[in-house]
PDB file of C-alpha atoms in Angstrom:
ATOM      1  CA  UNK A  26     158.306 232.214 205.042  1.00  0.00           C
ATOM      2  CA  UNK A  27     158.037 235.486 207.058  1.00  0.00           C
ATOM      3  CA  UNK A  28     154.326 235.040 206.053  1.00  0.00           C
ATOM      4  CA  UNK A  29     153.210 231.786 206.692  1.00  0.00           C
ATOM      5  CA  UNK A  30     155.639 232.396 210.780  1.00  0.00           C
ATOM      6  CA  UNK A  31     153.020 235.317 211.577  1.00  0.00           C
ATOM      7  CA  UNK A  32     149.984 233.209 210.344  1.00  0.00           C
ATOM      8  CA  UNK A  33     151.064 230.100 212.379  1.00  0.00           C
ATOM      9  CA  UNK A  34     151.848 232.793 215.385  1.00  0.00           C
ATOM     10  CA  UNK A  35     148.082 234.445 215.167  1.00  0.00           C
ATOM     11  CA  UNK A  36     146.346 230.722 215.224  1.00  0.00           C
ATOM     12  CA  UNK A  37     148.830 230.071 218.096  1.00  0.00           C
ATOM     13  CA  UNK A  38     147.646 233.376 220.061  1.00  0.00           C
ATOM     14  CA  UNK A  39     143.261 233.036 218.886  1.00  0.00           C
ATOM     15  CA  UNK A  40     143.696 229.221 220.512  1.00  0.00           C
ATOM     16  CA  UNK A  41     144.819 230.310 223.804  1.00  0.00           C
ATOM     17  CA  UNK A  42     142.309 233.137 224.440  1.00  0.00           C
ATOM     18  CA  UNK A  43     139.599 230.471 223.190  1.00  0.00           C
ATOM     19  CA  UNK A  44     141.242 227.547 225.655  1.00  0.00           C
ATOM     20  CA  UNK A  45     141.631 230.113 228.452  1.00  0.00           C
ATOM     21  CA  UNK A  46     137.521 229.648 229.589  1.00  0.00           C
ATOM     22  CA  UNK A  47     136.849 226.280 228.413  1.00  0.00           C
ATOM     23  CA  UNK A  48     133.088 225.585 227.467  1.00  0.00           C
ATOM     24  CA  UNK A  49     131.386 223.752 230.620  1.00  0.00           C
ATOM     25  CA  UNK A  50     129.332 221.461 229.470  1.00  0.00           C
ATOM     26  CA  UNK A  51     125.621 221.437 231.833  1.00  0.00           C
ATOM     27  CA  UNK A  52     124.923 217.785 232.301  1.00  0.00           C
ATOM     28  CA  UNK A  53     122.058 218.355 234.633  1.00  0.00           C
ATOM     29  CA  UNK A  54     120.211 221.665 235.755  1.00  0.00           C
ATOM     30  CA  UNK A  55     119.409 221.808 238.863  1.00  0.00           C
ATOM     31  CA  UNK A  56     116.902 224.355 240.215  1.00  0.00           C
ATOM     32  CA  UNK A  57     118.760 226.993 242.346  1.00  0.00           C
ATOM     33  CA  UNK A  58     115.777 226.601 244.623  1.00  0.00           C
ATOM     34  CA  UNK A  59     116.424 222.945 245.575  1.00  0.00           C
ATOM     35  CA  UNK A  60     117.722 221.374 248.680  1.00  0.00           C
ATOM     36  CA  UNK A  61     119.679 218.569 247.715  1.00  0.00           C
ATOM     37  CA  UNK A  62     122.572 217.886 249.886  1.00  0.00           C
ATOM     38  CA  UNK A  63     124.173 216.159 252.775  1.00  0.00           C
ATOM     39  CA  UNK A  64     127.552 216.686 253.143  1.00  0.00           C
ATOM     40  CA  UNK A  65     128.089 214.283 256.252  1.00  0.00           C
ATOM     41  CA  UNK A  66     126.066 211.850 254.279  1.00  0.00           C
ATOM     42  CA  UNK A  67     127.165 212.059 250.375  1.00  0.00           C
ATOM     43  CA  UNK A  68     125.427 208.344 249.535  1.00  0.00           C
ATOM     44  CA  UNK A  69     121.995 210.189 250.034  1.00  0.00           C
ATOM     45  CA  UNK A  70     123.126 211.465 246.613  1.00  0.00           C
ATOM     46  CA  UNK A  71     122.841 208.019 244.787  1.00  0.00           C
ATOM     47  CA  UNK A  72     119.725 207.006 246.426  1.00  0.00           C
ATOM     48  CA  UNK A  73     117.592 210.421 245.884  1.00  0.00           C
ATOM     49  CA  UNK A  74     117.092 211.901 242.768  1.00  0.00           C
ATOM     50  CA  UNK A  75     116.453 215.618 242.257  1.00  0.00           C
ATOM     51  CA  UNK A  76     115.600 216.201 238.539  1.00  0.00           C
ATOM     52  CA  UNK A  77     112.326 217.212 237.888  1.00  0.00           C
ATOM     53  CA  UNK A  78     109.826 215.329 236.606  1.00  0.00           C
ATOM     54  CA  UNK A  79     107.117 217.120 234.302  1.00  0.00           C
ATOM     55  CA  UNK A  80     103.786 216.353 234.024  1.00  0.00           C
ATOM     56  CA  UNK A  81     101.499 217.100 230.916  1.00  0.00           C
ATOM     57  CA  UNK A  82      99.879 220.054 232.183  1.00  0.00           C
ATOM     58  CA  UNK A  83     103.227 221.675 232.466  1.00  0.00           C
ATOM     59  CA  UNK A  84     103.362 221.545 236.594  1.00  0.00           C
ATOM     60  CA  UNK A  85     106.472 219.266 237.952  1.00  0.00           C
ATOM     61  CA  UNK A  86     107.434 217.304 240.289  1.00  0.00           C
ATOM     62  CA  UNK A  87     110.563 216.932 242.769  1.00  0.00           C
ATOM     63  CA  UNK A  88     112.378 215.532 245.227  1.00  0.00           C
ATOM     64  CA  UNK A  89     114.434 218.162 247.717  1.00  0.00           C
ATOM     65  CA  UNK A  90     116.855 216.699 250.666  1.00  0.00           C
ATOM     66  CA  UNK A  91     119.036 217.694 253.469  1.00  0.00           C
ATOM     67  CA  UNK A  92     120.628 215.740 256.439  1.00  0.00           C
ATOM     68  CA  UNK A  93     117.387 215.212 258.206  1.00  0.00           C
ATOM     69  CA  UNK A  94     114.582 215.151 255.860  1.00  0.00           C
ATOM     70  CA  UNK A  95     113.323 214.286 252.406  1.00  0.00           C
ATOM     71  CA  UNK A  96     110.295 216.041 250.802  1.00  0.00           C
ATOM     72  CA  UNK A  97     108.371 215.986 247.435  1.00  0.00           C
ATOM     73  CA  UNK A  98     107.411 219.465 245.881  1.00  0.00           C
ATOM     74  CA  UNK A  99     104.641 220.240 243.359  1.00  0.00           C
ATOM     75  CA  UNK A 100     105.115 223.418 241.277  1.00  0.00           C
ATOM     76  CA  UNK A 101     102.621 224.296 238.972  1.00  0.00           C
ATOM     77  CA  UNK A 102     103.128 226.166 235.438  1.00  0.00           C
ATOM     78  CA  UNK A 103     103.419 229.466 237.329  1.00  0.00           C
ATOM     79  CA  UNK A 104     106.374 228.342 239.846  1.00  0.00           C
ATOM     80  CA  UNK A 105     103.913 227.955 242.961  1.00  0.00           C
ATOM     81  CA  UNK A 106     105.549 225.787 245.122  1.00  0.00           C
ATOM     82  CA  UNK A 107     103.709 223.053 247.617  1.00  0.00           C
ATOM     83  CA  UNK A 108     105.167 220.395 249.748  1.00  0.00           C
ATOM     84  CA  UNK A 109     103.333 217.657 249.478  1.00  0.00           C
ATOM     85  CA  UNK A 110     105.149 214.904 251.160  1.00  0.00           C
ATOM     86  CA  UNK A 111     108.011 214.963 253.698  1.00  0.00           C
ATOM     87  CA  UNK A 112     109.569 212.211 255.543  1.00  0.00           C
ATOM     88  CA  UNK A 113     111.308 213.116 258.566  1.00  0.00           C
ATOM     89  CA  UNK A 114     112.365 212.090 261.757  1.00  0.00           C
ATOM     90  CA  UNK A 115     115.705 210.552 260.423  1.00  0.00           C
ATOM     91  CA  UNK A 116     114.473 208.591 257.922  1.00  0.00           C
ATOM     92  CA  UNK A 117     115.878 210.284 254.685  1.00  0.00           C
ATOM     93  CA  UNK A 118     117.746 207.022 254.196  1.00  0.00           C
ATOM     94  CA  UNK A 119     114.735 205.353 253.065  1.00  0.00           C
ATOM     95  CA  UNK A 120     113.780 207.740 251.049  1.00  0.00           C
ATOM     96  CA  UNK A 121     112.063 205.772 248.248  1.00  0.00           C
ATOM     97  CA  UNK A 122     111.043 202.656 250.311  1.00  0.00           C
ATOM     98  CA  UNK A 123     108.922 204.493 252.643  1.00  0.00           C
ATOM     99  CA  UNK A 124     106.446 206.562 252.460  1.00  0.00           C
ATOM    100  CA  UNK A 125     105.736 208.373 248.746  1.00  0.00           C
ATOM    101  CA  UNK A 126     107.390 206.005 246.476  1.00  0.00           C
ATOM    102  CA  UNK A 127     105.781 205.918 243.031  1.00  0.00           C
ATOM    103  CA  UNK A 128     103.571 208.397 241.080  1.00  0.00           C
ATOM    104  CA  UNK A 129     100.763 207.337 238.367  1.00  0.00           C
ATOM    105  CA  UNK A 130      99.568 210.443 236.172  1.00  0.00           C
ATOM    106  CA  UNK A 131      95.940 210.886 234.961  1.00  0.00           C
ATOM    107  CA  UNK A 132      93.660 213.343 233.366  1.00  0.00           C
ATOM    108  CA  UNK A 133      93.557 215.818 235.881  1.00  0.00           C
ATOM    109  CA  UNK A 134      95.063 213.839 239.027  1.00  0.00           C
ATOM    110  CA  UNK A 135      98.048 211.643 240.131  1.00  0.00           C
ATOM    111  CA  UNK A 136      98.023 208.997 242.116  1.00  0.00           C
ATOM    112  CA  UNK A 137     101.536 208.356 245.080  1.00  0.00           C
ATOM    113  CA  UNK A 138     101.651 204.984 245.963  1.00  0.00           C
ATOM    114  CA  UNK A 139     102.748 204.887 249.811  1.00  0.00           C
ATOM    115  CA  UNK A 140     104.401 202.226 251.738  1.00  0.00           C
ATOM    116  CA  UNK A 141     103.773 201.733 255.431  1.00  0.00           C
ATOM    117  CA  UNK A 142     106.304 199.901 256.770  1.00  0.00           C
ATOM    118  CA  UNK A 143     109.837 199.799 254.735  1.00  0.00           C
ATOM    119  CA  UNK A 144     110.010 196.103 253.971  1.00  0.00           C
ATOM    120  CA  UNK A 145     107.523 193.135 254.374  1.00  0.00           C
ATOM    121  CA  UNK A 146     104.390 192.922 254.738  1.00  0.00           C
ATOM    122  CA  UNK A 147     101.902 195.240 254.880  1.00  0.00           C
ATOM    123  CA  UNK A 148     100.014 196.384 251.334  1.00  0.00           C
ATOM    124  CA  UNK A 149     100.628 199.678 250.197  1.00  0.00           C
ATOM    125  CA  UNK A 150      98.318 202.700 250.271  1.00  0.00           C
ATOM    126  CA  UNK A 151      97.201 205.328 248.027  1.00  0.00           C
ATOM    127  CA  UNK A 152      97.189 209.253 248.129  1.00  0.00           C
ATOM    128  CA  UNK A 153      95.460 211.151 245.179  1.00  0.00           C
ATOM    129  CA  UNK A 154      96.288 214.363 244.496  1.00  0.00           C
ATOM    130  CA  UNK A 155      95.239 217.263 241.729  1.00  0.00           C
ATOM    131  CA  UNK A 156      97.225 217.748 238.999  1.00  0.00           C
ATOM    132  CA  UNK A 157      96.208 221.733 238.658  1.00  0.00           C
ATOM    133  CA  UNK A 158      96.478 222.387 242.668  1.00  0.00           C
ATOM    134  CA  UNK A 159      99.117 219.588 244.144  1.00  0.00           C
ATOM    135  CA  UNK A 160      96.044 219.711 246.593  1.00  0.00           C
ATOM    136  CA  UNK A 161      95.282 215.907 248.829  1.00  0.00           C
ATOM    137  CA  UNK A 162      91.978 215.130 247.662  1.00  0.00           C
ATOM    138  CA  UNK A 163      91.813 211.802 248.992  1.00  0.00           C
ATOM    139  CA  UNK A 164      93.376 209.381 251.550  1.00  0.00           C
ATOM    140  CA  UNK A 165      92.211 206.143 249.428  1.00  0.00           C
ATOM    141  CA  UNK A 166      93.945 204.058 251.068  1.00  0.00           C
ATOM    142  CA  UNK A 167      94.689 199.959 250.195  1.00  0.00           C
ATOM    143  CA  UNK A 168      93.740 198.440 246.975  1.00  0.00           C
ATOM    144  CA  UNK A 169      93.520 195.444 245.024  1.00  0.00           C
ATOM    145  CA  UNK A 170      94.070 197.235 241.852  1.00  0.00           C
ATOM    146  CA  UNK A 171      95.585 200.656 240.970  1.00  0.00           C
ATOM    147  CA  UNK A 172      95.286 201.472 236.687  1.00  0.00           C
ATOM    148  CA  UNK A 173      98.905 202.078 235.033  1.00  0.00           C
ATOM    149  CA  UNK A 174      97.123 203.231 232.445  1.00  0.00           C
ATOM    150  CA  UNK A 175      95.847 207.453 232.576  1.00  0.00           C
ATOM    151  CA  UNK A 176      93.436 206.458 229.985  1.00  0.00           C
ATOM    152  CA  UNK A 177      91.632 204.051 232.701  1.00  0.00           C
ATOM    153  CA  UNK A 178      91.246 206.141 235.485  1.00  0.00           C
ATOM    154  CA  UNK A 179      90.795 203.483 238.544  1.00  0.00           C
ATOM    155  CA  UNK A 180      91.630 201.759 241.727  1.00  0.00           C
ATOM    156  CA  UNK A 181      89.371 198.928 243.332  1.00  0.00           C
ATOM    157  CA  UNK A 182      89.713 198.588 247.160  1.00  0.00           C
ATOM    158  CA  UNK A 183      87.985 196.278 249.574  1.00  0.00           C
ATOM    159  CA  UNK A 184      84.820 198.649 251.115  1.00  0.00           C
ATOM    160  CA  UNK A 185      85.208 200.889 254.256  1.00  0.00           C
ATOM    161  CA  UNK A 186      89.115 199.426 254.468  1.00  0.00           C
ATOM    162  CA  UNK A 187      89.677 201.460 257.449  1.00  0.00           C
ATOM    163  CA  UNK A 188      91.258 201.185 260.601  1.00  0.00           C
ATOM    164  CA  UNK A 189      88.450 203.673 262.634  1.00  0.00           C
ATOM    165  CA  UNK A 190      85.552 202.710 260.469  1.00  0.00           C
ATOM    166  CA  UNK A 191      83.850 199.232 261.163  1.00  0.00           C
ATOM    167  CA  UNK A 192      84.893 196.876 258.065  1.00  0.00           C
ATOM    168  CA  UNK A 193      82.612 195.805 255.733  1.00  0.00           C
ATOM    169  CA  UNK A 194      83.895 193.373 253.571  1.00  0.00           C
ATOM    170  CA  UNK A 195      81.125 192.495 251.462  1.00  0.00           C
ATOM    171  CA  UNK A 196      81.430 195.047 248.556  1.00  0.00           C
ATOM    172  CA  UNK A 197      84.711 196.558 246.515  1.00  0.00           C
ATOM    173  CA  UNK A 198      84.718 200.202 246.090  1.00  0.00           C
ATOM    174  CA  UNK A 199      85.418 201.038 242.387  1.00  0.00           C
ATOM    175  CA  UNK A 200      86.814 204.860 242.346  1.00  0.00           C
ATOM    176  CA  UNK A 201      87.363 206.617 239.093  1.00  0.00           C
ATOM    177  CA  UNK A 202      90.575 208.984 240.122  1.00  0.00           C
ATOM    178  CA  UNK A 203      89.273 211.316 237.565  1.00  0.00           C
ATOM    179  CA  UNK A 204      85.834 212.254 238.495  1.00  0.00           C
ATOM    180  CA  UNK A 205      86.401 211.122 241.940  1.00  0.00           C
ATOM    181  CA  UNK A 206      83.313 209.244 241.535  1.00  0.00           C
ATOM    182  CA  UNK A 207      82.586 205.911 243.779  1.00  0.00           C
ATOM    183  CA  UNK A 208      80.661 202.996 243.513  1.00  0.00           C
ATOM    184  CA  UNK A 209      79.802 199.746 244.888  1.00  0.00           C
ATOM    185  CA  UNK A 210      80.460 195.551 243.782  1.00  0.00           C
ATOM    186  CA  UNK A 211      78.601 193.928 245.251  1.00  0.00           C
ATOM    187  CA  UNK A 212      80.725 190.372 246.715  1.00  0.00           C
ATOM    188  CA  UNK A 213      78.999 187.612 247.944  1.00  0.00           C
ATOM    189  CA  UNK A 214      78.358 188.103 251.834  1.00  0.00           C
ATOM    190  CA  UNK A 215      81.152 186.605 254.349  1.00  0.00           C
ATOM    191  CA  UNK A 216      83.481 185.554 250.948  1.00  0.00           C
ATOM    192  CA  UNK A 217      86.403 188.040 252.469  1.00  0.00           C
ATOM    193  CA  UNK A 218      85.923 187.054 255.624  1.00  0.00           C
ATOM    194  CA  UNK A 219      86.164 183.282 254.809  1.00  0.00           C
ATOM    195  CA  UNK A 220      89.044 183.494 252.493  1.00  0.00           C
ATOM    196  CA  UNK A 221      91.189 185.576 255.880  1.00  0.00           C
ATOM    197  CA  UNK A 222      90.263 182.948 258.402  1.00  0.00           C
ATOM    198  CA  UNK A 223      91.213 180.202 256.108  1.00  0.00           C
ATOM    199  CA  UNK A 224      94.812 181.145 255.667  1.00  0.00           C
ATOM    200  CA  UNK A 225      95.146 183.351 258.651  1.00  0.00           C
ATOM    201  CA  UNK A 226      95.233 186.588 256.903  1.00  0.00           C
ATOM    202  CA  UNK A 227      95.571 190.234 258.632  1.00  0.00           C
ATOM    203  CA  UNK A 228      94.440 191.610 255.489  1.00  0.00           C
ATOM    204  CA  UNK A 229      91.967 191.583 252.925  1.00  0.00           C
ATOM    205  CA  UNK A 230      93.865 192.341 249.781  1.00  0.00           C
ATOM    206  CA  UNK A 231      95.781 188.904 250.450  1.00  0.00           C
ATOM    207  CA  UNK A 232      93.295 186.429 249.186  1.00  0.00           C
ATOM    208  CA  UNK A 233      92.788 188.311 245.605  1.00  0.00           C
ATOM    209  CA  UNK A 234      94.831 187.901 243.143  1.00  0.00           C
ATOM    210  CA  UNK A 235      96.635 189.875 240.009  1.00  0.00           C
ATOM    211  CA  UNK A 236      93.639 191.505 238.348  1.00  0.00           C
ATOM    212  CA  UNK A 237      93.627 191.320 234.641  1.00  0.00           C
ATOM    213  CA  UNK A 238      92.223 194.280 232.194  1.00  0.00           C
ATOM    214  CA  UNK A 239      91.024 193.259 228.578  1.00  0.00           C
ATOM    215  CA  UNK A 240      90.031 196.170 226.102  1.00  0.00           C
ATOM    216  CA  UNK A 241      87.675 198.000 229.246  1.00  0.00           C
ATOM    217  CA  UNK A 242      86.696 194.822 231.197  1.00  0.00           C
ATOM    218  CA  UNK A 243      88.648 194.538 234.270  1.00  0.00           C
ATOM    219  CA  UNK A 244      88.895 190.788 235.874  1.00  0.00           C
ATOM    220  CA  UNK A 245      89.120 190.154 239.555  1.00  0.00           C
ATOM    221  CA  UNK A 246      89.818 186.840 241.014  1.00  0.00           C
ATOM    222  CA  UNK A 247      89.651 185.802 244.784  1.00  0.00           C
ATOM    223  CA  UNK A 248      89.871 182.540 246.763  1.00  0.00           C
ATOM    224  CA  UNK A 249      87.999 181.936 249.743  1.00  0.00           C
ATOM    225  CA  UNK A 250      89.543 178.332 250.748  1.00  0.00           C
ATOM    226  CA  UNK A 251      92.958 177.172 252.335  1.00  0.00           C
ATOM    227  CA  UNK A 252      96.053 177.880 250.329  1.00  0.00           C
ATOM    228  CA  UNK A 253      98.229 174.609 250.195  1.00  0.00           C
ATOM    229  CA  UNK A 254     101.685 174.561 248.326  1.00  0.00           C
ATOM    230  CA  UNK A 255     101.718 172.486 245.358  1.00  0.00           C
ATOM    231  CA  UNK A 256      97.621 172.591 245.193  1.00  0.00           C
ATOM    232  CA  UNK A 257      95.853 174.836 242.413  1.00  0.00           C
ATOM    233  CA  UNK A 258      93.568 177.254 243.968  1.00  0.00           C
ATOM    234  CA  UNK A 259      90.131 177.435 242.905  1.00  0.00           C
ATOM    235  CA  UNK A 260      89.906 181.185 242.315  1.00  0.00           C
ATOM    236  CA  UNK A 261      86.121 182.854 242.243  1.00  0.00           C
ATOM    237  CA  UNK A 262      85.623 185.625 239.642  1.00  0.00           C
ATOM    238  CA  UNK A 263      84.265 189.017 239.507  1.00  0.00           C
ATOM    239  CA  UNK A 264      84.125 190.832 236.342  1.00  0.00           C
ATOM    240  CA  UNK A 265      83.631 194.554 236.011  1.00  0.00           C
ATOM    241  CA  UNK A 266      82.671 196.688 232.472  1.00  0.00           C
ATOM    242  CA  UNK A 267      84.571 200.061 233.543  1.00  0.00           C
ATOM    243  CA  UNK A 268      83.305 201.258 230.517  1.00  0.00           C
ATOM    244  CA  UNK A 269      79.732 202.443 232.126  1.00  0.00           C
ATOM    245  CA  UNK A 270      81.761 204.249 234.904  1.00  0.00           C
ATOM    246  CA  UNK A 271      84.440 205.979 232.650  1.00  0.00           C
ATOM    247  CA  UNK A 272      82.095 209.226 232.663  1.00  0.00           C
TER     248      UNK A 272
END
């Protein structure tokens, strides 16, 4: 009995040394060298996200925050750091509705979409950046389509879509995020223009609709005539083999 009183007493004195530094368990690792807080402003906590997100060259990508600001870093596989987006001014609160919003990864790029305005109803623009560097490589601007897919590389936008340039609306500019090559479809002269005075439209991207992508042809329809509810629009077509400009 003697026996089995100092066996029960030993267990007794091996759990408390093990219970006196419980095991913390590490739900999410931060990096020490992030700035994510608020303290007069803890909801900023729910509506930015800090964790890292890796891309397949091994550089990552993060959000940082404090009271006043909100920025995105890029730090490549050798923990050089680059800001490559901060929104200021106050406006950490819309952090994720304005500005930088959205990232698309390619070969050797990715692509932030950006929002102007927070709300309705201007289109979105596009920033491309290099996945190597975190280097801006090009302002692209609006677009009627921007690929989901990093295995086709490209973003249509209406031509010289600029508001310092004089607009030229009768081509699309087909740009292959990858090679950062450009080229030109040719549209029917005065089609974008007609379509925008017909229904009133501030911008171009308005009178095209969701482009479709089939194997490597990508399908772009447009209107040109008065939209009226309950009518079916008669859509025009323009259908481009991205095939020939996937090199």
């Amino acid at each position: 009995m003697k026996r089995y009183l100092n066996i029960l007493a030993l267990l007794l004195i091996v759990a408390a040394c093990t219970n006196k530094h419980p095991t913390k368990l590490n739900i999410a690792q931060k990096n020490p060298s992030q700035n994510c807080d608020c303290t007069k402003d803890t909801l900023l906590a729910q509506i930015i996200s800090c964790e890292p997100i890796s891309l397949d060259n091994g550089a990552k990508l993060y959000w940082n925050y404090n009271c006043d600001s909100s920025w995105i870093t890029f730090e490549n596989r050798n923990r050089e750091k680059k800001t490559i987006f901060t929104l200021g001014d106050g406006l950490v609160q819309l952090t994720n509705r304005l500005g930088h919003t959205s990232f698309q990864e390619f070969r050797t790029t990715f692509l932030y979409t950006n929002r102007v305005i927070s709300g309705c109803c201007d289109p979105d623009d596009y920033y491309l950046y290099s996945k190597a560097s975190g280097k801006l490589i090009k302002k692209i601007g609006t677009a009627i389509y921007v690929s989901d897919n990093s295995q086709i590389p490209f973003v249509v936008s209406v031509a010289n879509r600029s508001h310092i340039q004089k607009f030229d609306f009768n081509s699309l500019t087909l740009y292959n995020v990858d090679t950062q090559k450009s080229f030109r479809i040719k549209i029917k002269k005065g089609e974008i223009e007609k379509g925008m005075k017909n229904n009133n439209y501030m911008f171009p991207e308005y009178i095209f609709d969701n482009p479709t992508i089939h194997g490597q042809i990508l399908t772009i329809k447009y209107f040109t005539e008065k939209y009226i509810k309950g009518v079916n629009l008669k859509y025009k077509t323009i259908k481009i083999d991205l095939k020939q400009y996937n090199r």
